[in-house]
Short mmCIF file of C-alpha atoms in Angstrom, two decimals:
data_model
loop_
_atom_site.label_atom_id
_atom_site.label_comp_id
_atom_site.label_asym_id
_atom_site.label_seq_id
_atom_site.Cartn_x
_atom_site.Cartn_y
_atom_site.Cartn_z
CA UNK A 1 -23.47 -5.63 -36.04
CA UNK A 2 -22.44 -1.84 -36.46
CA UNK A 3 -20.64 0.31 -33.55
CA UNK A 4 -19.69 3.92 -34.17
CA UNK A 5 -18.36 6.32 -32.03
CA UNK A 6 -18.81 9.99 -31.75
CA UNK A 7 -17.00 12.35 -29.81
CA UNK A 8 -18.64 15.01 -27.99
CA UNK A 9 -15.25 16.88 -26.62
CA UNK A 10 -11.30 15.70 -26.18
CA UNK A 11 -12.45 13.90 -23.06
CA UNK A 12 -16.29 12.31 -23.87
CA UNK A 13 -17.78 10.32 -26.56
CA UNK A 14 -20.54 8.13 -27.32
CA UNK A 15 -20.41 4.73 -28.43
CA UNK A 16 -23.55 3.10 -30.47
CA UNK A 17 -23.50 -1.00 -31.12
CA UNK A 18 -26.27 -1.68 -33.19
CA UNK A 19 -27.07 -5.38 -33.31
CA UNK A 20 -29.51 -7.04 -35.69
CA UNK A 21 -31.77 -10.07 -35.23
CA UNK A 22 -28.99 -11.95 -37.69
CA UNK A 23 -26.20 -11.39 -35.19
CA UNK A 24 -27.88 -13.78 -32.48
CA UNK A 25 -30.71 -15.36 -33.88
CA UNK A 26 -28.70 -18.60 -34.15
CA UNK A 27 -27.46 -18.62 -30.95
CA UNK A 28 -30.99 -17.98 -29.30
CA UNK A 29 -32.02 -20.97 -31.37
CA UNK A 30 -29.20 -23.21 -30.50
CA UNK A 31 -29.52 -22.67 -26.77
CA UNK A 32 -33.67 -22.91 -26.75
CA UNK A 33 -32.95 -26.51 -28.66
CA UNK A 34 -30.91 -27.58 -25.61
CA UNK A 35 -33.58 -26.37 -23.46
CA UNK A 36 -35.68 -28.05 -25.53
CA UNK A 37 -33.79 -31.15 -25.00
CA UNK A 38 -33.15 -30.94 -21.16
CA UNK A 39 -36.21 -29.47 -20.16
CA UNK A 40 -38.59 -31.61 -17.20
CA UNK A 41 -42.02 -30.19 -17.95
CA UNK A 42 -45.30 -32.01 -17.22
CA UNK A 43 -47.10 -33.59 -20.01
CA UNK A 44 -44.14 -34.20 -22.10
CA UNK A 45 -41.32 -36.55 -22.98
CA UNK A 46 -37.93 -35.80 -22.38
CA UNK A 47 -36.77 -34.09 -25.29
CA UNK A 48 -40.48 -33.90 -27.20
CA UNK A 49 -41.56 -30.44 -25.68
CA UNK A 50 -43.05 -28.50 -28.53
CA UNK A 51 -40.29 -25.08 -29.09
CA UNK A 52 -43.31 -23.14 -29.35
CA UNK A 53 -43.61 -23.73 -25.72
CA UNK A 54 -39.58 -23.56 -24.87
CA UNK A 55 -39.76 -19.93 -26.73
CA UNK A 56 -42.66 -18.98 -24.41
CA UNK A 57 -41.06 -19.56 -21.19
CA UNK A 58 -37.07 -19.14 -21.58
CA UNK A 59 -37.23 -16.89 -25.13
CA UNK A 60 -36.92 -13.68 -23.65
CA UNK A 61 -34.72 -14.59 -21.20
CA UNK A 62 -32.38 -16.35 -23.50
CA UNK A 63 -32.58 -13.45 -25.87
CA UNK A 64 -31.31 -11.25 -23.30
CA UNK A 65 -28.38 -12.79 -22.28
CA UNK A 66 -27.10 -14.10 -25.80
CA UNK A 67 -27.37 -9.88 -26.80
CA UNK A 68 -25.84 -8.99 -23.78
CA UNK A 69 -22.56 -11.45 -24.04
CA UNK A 70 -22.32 -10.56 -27.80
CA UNK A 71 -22.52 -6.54 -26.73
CA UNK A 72 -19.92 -7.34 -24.39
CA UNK A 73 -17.38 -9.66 -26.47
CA UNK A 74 -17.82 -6.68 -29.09
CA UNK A 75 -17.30 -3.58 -26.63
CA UNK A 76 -13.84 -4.90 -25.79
CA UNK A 77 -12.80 -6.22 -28.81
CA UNK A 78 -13.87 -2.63 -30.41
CA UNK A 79 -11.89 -1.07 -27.97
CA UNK A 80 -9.39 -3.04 -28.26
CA UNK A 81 -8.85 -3.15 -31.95
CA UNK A 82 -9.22 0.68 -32.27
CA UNK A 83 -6.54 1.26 -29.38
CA UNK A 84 -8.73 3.62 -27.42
CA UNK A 85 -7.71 4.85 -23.96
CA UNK A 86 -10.68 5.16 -22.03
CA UNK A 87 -10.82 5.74 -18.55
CA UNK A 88 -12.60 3.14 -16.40
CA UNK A 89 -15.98 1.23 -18.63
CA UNK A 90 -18.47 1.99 -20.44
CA UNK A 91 -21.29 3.38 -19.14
CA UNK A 92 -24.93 2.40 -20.30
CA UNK A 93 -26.58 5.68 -21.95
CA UNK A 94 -29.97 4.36 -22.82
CA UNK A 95 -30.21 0.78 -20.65
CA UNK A 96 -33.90 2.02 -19.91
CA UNK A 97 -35.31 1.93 -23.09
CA UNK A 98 -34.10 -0.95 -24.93
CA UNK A 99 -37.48 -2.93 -26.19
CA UNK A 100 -36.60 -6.81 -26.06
CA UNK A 101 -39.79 -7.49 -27.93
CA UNK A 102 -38.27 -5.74 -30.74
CA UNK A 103 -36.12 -7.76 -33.33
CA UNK A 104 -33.22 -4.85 -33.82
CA UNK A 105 -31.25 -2.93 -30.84
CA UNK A 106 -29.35 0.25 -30.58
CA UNK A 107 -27.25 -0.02 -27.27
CA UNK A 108 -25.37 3.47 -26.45
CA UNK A 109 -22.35 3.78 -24.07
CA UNK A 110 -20.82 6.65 -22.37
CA UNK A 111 -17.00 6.90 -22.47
CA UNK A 112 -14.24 8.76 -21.13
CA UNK A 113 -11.17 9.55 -22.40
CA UNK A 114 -7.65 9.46 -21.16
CA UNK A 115 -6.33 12.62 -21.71
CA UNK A 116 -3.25 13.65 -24.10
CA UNK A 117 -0.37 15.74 -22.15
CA UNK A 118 3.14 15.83 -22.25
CA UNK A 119 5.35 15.09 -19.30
CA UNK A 120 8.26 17.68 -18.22
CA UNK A 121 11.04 15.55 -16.68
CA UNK A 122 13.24 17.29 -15.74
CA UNK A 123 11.40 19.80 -13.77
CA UNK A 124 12.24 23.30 -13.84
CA UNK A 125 12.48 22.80 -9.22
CA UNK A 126 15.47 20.97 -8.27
CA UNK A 127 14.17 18.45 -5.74
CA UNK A 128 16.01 17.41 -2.30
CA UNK A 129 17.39 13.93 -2.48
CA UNK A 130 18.82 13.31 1.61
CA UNK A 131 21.67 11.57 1.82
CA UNK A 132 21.33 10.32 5.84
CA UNK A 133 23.75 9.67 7.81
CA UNK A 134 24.48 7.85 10.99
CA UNK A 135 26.18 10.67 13.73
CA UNK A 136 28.52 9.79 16.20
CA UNK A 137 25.99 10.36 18.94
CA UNK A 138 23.84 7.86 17.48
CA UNK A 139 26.49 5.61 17.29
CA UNK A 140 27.10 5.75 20.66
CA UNK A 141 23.45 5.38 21.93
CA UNK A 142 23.49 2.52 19.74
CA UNK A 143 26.59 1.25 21.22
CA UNK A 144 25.02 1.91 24.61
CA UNK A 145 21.40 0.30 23.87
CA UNK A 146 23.21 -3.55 22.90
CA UNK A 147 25.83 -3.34 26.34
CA UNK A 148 22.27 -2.33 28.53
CA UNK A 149 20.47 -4.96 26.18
CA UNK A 150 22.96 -8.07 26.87
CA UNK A 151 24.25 -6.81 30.63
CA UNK A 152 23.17 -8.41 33.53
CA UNK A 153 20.24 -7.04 35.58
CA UNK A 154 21.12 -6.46 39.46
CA UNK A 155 18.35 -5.40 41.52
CA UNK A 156 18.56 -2.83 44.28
CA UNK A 157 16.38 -1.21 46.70
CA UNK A 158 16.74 2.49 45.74
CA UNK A 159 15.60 4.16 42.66
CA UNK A 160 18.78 6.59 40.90
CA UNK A 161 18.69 7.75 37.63
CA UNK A 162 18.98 5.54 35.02
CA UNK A 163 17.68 2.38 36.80
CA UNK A 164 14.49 0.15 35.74
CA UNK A 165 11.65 0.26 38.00
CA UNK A 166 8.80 -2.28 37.96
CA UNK A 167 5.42 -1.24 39.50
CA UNK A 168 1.46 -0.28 39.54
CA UNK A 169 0.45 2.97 38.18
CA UNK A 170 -3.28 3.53 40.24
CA UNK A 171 -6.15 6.39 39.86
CA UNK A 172 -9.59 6.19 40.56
CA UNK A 173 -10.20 9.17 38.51
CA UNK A 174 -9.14 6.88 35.26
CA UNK A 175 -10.02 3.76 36.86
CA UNK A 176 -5.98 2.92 36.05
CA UNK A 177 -4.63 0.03 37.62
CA UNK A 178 -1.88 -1.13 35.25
CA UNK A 179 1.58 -2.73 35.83
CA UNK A 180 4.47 -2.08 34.23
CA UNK A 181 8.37 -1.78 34.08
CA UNK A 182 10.14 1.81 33.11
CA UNK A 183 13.24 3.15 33.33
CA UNK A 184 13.76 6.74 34.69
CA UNK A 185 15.41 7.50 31.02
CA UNK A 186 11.60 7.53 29.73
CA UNK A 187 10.56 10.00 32.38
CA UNK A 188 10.66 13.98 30.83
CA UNK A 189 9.42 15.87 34.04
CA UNK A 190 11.86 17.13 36.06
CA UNK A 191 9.19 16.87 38.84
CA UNK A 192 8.30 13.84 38.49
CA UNK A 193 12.25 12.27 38.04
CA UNK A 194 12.93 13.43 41.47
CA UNK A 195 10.12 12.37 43.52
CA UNK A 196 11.29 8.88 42.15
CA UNK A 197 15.07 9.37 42.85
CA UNK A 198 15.20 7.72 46.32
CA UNK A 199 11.98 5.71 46.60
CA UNK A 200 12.27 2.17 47.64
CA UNK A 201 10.76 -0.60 47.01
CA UNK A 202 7.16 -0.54 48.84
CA UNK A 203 7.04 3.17 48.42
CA UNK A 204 4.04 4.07 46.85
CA UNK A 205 5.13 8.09 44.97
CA UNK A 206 2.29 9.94 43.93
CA UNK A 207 3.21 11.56 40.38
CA UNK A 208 1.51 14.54 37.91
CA UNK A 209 0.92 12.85 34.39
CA UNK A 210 1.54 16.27 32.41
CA UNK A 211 3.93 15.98 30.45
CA UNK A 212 5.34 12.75 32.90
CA UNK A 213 6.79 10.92 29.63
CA UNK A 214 8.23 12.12 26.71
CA UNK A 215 5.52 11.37 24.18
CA UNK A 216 1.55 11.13 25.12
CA UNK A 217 1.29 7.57 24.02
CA UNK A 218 3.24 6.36 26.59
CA UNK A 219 0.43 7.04 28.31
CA UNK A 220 -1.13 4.56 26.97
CA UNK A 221 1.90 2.08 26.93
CA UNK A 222 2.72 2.37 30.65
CA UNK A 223 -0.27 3.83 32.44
CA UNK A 224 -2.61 1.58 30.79
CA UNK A 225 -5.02 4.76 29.81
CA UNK A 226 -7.10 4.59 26.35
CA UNK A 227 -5.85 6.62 23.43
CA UNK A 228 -8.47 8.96 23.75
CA UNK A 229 -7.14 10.24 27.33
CA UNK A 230 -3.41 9.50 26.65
CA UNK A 231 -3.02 12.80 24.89
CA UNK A 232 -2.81 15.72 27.37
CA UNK A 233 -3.72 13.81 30.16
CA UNK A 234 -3.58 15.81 33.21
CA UNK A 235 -4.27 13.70 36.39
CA UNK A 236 -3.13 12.45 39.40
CA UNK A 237 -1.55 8.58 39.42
CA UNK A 238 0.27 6.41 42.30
CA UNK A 239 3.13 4.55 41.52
CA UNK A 240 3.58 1.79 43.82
CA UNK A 241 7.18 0.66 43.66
CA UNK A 242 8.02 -3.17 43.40
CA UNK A 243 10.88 -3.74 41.93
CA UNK A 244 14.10 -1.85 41.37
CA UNK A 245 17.06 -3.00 39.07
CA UNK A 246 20.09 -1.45 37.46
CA UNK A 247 21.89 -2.76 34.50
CA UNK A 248 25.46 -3.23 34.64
CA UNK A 249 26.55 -3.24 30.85
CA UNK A 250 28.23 -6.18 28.93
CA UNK A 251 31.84 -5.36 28.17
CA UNK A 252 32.66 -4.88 24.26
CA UNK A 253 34.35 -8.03 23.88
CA UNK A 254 35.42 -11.03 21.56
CA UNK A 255 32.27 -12.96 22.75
CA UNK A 256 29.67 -9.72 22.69
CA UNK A 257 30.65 -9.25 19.12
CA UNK A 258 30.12 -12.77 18.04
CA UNK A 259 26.68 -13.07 19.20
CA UNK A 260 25.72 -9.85 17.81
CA UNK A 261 26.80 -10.54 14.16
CA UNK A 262 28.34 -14.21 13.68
CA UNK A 263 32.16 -15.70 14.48
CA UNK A 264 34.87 -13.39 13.64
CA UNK A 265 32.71 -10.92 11.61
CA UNK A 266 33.57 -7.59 13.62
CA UNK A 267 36.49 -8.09 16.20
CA UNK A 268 36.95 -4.36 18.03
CA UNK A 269 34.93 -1.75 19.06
CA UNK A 270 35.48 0.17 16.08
CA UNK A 271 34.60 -2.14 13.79
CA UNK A 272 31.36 -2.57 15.62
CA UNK A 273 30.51 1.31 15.03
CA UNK A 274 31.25 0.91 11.89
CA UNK A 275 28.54 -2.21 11.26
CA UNK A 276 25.97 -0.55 13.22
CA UNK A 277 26.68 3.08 11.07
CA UNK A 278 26.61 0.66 7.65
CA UNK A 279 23.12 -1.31 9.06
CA UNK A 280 21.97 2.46 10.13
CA UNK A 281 22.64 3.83 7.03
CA UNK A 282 21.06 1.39 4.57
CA UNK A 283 17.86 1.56 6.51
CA UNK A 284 18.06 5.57 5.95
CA UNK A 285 18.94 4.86 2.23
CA UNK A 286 15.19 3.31 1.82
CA UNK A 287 13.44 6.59 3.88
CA UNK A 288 15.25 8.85 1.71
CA UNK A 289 14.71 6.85 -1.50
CA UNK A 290 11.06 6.76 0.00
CA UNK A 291 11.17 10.86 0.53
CA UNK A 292 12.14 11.27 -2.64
CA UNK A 293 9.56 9.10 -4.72
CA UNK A 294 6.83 11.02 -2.92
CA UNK A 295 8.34 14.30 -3.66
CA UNK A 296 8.86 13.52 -7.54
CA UNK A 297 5.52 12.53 -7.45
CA UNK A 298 3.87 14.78 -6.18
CA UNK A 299 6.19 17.39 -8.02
CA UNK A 300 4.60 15.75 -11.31
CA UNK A 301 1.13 16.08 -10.02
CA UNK A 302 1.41 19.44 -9.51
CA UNK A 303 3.38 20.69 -12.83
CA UNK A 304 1.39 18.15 -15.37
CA UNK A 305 -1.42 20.06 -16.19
CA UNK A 306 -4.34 18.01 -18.25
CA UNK A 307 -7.99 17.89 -17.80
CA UNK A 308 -10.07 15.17 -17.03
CA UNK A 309 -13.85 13.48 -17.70
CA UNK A 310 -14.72 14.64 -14.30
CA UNK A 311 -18.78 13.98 -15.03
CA UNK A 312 -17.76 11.27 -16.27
CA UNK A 313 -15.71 9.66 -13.85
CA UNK A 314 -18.06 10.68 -10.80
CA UNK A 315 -21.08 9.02 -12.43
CA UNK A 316 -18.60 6.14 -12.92
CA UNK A 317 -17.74 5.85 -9.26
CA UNK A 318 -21.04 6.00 -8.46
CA UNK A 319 -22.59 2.97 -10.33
CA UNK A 320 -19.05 0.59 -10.44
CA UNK A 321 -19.26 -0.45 -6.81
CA UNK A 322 -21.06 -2.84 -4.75
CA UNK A 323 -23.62 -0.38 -4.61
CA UNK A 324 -24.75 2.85 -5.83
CA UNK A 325 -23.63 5.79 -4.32
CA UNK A 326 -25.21 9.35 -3.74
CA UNK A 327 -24.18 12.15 -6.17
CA UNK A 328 -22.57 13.71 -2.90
CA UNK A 329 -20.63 10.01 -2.30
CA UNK A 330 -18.98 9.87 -5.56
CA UNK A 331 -18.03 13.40 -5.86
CA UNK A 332 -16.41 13.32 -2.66
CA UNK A 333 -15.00 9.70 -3.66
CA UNK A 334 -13.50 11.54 -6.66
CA UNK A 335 -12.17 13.91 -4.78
CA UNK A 336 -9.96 11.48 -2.83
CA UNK A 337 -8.59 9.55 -5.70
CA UNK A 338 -8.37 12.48 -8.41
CA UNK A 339 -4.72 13.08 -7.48
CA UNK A 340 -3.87 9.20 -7.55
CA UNK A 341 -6.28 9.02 -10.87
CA UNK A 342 -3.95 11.56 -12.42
CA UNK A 343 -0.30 9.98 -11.34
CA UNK A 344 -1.20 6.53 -12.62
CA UNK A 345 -1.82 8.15 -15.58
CA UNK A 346 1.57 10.12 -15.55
CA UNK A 347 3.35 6.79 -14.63
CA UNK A 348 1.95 5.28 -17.50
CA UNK A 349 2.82 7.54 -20.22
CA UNK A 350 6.05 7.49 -18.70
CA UNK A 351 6.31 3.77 -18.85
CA UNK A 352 5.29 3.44 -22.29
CA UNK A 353 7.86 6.09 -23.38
CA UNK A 354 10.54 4.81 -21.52
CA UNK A 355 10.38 1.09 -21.84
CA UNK A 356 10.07 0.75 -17.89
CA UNK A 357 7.70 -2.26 -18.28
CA UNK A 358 8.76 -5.43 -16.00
CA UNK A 359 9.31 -8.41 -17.80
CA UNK A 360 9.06 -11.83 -16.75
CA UNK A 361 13.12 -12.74 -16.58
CA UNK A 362 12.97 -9.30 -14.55
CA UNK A 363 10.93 -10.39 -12.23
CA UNK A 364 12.29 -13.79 -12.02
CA UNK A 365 15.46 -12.31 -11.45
CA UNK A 366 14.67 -10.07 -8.46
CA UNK A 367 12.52 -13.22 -6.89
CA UNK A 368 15.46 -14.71 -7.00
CA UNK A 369 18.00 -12.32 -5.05
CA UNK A 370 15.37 -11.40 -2.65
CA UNK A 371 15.07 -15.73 -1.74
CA UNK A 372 19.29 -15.32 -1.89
CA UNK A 373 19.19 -12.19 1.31
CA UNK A 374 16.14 -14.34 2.78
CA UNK A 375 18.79 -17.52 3.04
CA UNK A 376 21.50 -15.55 3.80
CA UNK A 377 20.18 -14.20 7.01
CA UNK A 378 19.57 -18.39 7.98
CA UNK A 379 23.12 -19.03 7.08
CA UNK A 380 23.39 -20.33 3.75
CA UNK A 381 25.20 -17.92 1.62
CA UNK A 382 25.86 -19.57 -1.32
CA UNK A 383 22.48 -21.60 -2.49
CA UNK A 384 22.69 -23.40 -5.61
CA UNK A 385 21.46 -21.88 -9.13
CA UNK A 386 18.81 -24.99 -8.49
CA UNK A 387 17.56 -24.39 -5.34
CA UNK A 388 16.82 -20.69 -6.15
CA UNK A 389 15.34 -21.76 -9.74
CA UNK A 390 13.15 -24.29 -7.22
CA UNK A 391 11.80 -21.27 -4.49
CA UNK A 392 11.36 -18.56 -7.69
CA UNK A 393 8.85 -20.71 -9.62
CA UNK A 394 7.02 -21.89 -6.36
CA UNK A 395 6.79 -18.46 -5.31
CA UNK A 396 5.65 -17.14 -8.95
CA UNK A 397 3.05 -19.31 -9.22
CA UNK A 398 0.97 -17.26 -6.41
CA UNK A 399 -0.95 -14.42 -8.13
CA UNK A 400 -0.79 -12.41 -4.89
CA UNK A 401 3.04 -13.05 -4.72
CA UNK A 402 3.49 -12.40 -8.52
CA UNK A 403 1.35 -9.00 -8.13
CA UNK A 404 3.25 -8.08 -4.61
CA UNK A 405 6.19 -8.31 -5.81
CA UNK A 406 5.89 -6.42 -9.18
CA UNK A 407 4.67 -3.30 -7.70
CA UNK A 408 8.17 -3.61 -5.63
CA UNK A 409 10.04 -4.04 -8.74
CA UNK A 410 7.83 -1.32 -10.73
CA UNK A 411 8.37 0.65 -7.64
CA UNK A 412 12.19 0.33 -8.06
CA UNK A 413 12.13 1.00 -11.60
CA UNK A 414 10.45 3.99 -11.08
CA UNK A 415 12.68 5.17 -8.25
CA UNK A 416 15.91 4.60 -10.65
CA UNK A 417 14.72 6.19 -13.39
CA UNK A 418 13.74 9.47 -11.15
CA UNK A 419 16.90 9.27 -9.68
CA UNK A 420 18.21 9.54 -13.60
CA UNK A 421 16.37 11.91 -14.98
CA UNK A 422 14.34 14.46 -12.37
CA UNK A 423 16.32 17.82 -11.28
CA UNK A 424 18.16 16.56 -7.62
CA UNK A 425 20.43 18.43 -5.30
CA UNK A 426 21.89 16.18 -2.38
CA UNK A 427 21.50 17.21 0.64
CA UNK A 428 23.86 15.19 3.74
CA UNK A 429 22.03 14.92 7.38
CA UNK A 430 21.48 13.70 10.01
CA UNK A 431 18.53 10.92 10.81
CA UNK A 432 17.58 13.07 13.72
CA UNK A 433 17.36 16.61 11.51
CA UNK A 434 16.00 14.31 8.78
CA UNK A 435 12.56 13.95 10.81
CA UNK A 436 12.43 17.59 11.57
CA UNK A 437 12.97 18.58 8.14
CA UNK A 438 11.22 16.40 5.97
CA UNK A 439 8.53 15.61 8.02
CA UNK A 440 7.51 19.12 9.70
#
């Protein structure tokens, strides 16, 4: 067996296995003798069928798959051994006109391959990393959302501001008949908040549904309507009043603070701000951290400038799926994935520079403290070296846990390393200016 390979640019080449009769004649032989032995035909014994007649009917069929597992044991170990970076497989050039009558084949393969570039971290752009934190009006709302959330409910007859009203929205226009319980906070129209201040239960208060709620989709979450009319829905509903209730907030107390977070953990008011502006602020730590990885990456994208086997890869995409697409398909599939095509190739050089491979101890280790915070929040703080040891190897023996929870650890090895070496300028805000900012 003979494969060469000849490069027609930086990006394409050609590969040519040539395979002779010796490299799988006595493999084709040794199979067609088991045949030979196995086979059920009519006429003959068990093991006395003349090979003459084996070669007839299974020879060709043999011949083609002993060829075609040798062409493939050699294609990767070729590749393998001659460290070439190709970019997805091997694609048949001349499938069509192989002759399996003949004794001697040529078998040609198209390749693409990986580009050479050189990555510039630091940038020359100094990227925004947020820091994001929790405001004293938050706070507050917070504060205010866990008294409303473990008060008592007293029900009343009038609607005022601020109170919870259960009831059925109605309109034959939408065919909308849905019940449901607000509170007057979630009504935006001015309009609308007043013709409900002073109903009473029975009252039925015909309201506009422009702009009745502060976002469209509650629309859909208290009238009931389909997402397709939620947004700028502009009809006329009836609200048929059945219930009314207030809720007279739970005092800040001893008792209040031990349900919310365990005996003796937080014992005044302050200290409760405080917890909730900690918990607040470590959930904004992972949507900056989250901003940020985005930004870097798509900062790379954009300033890592290589070329790619764009032929190559579309014809690619179009044979390597379930089934063949249209030229049109798998350009426009390449289209989609070209920018993710070119960061895992970023990532990668940038991995194999920088050491930033996970190892096994690695990912043993973080298995390990995420099971610790998984116990924690049941109570048991301090598990034994054993019982961890126990969980991690039950939990790494999964291939979908193993896989799910390397791409978090290569996520935050990326994300550390970023935070190292890329061009940042911190930036302090709040959540609320966050949104607006980094989201517009």
């Amino acid at each position: 067996m003979n494969i060469t390979k000849k490069e027609l640019d930086n990006l394409n080449a050609v590969l040519t296995v040539e395979i002779s009769k010796d490299d799988y004649a006595d493999k084709v032989h040794s199979v067609l003798n088991n045949y030979r032995k196995t086979a059920n035909i009519p006429g003959f014994r068990k093991g006395h069928v003349p090979m003459g007649m084996v070669k007839k009917q299974y020879g060709q069929a043999v011949l083609v798959e002993e060829v075609n597992k040798l062409l493939q044991e050699n294609l990767h170990k070729y590749l393998t051994e001659e460290k070439l970076d190709v970019l997805g497989n091997p694609i048949p050039r001349n499938e069509s006109e192989i002759d399996w009558n003949s004794d001697d084949f040529s078998f040609e393969f198209d390749l693409g391959l990986a580009p050479k570039f050189e990555v510039a971290l630091p940038g020359k752009k100094a990227l925004t990393h947020y820091n994001i934190v929790a405001d004293e009006e938050m706070i507050n709302n917070q504060v205010k959302t866990i008294r409303k959330q473990y008060g008592k409910l007293i029900a009343k007859d009038t609607v005022e501001k601020g109170d919870e009203i259960t009831g059925t929205f109605t309109s034959s226009e939408k065919e909308i008949e849905n019940k449901t319980t607000l509170s007057t906070e979630d009504i935006k129209g001015k309009k609308q908040l007043t013709a409900l201040t002073g109903a009473k239960i029975g009252d039925a208060v015909v309201l506009k549904t422009k702009g009745l709620f502060n976002d469209d989709h509650d629309n859909q979450k208290y009238l009931g309507a389909s997402h397709d009319d939620a947004h700028g829905l502009d009809i006329e509903v009836t609200f048929k009043i059945d219930e009314v209730n207030t809720r007279e907030l739970a005092d800040l107390n001893q008792e209040l603070f031990d349900k919310l977070f365990g005996e003796g953990v937080v014992t005044s008011e302050a200290e409760l701000k405080e917890k909730i502006k900690e918990d607040a602020e470590g959930q904004f730590t992972q949507q900056s951290d989250q901003k940020l990885l985005n930004d870097v990456v798509e900062d790379l994208i954009d300033n890592t400038k290589f070329d790619l086997p764009k032929d190559f890869l579309q014809r690619w995409i179009q044979v390597s799926g379930e089934k063949p697409l249209t030229d049109d398909e798998a350009a426009a599939e390449y289209e989609r994935s070209e920018k993710g095509l070119r960061y895992q190739l970023i990532e990668g050089k940038l991995r194999a520079e920088n050491n930033l491979q996970v190892t096994f101890d690695e990912l043993k280790e973080y298995s390990k403290n995420m099971i610790k915070g998984q116990m924690a929040q049941f109570g048991n703080t301090n598990p034994t070296d054993e019982e961890l040891d126990s969980i991690s190897a039950r939990i790494l023996s999964n291939e979908e846990e193993v896989k799910r929870l390397s791409e978090q650890l290569n996520t935050n090895k990326m994300l550390q390393f970023f935070k190292e070496k890329a061009k940042l300028k911190t930036k302090e805000i709040t959540y609320e200016k966050f949104v607006k900012e980094a989201y517009a």
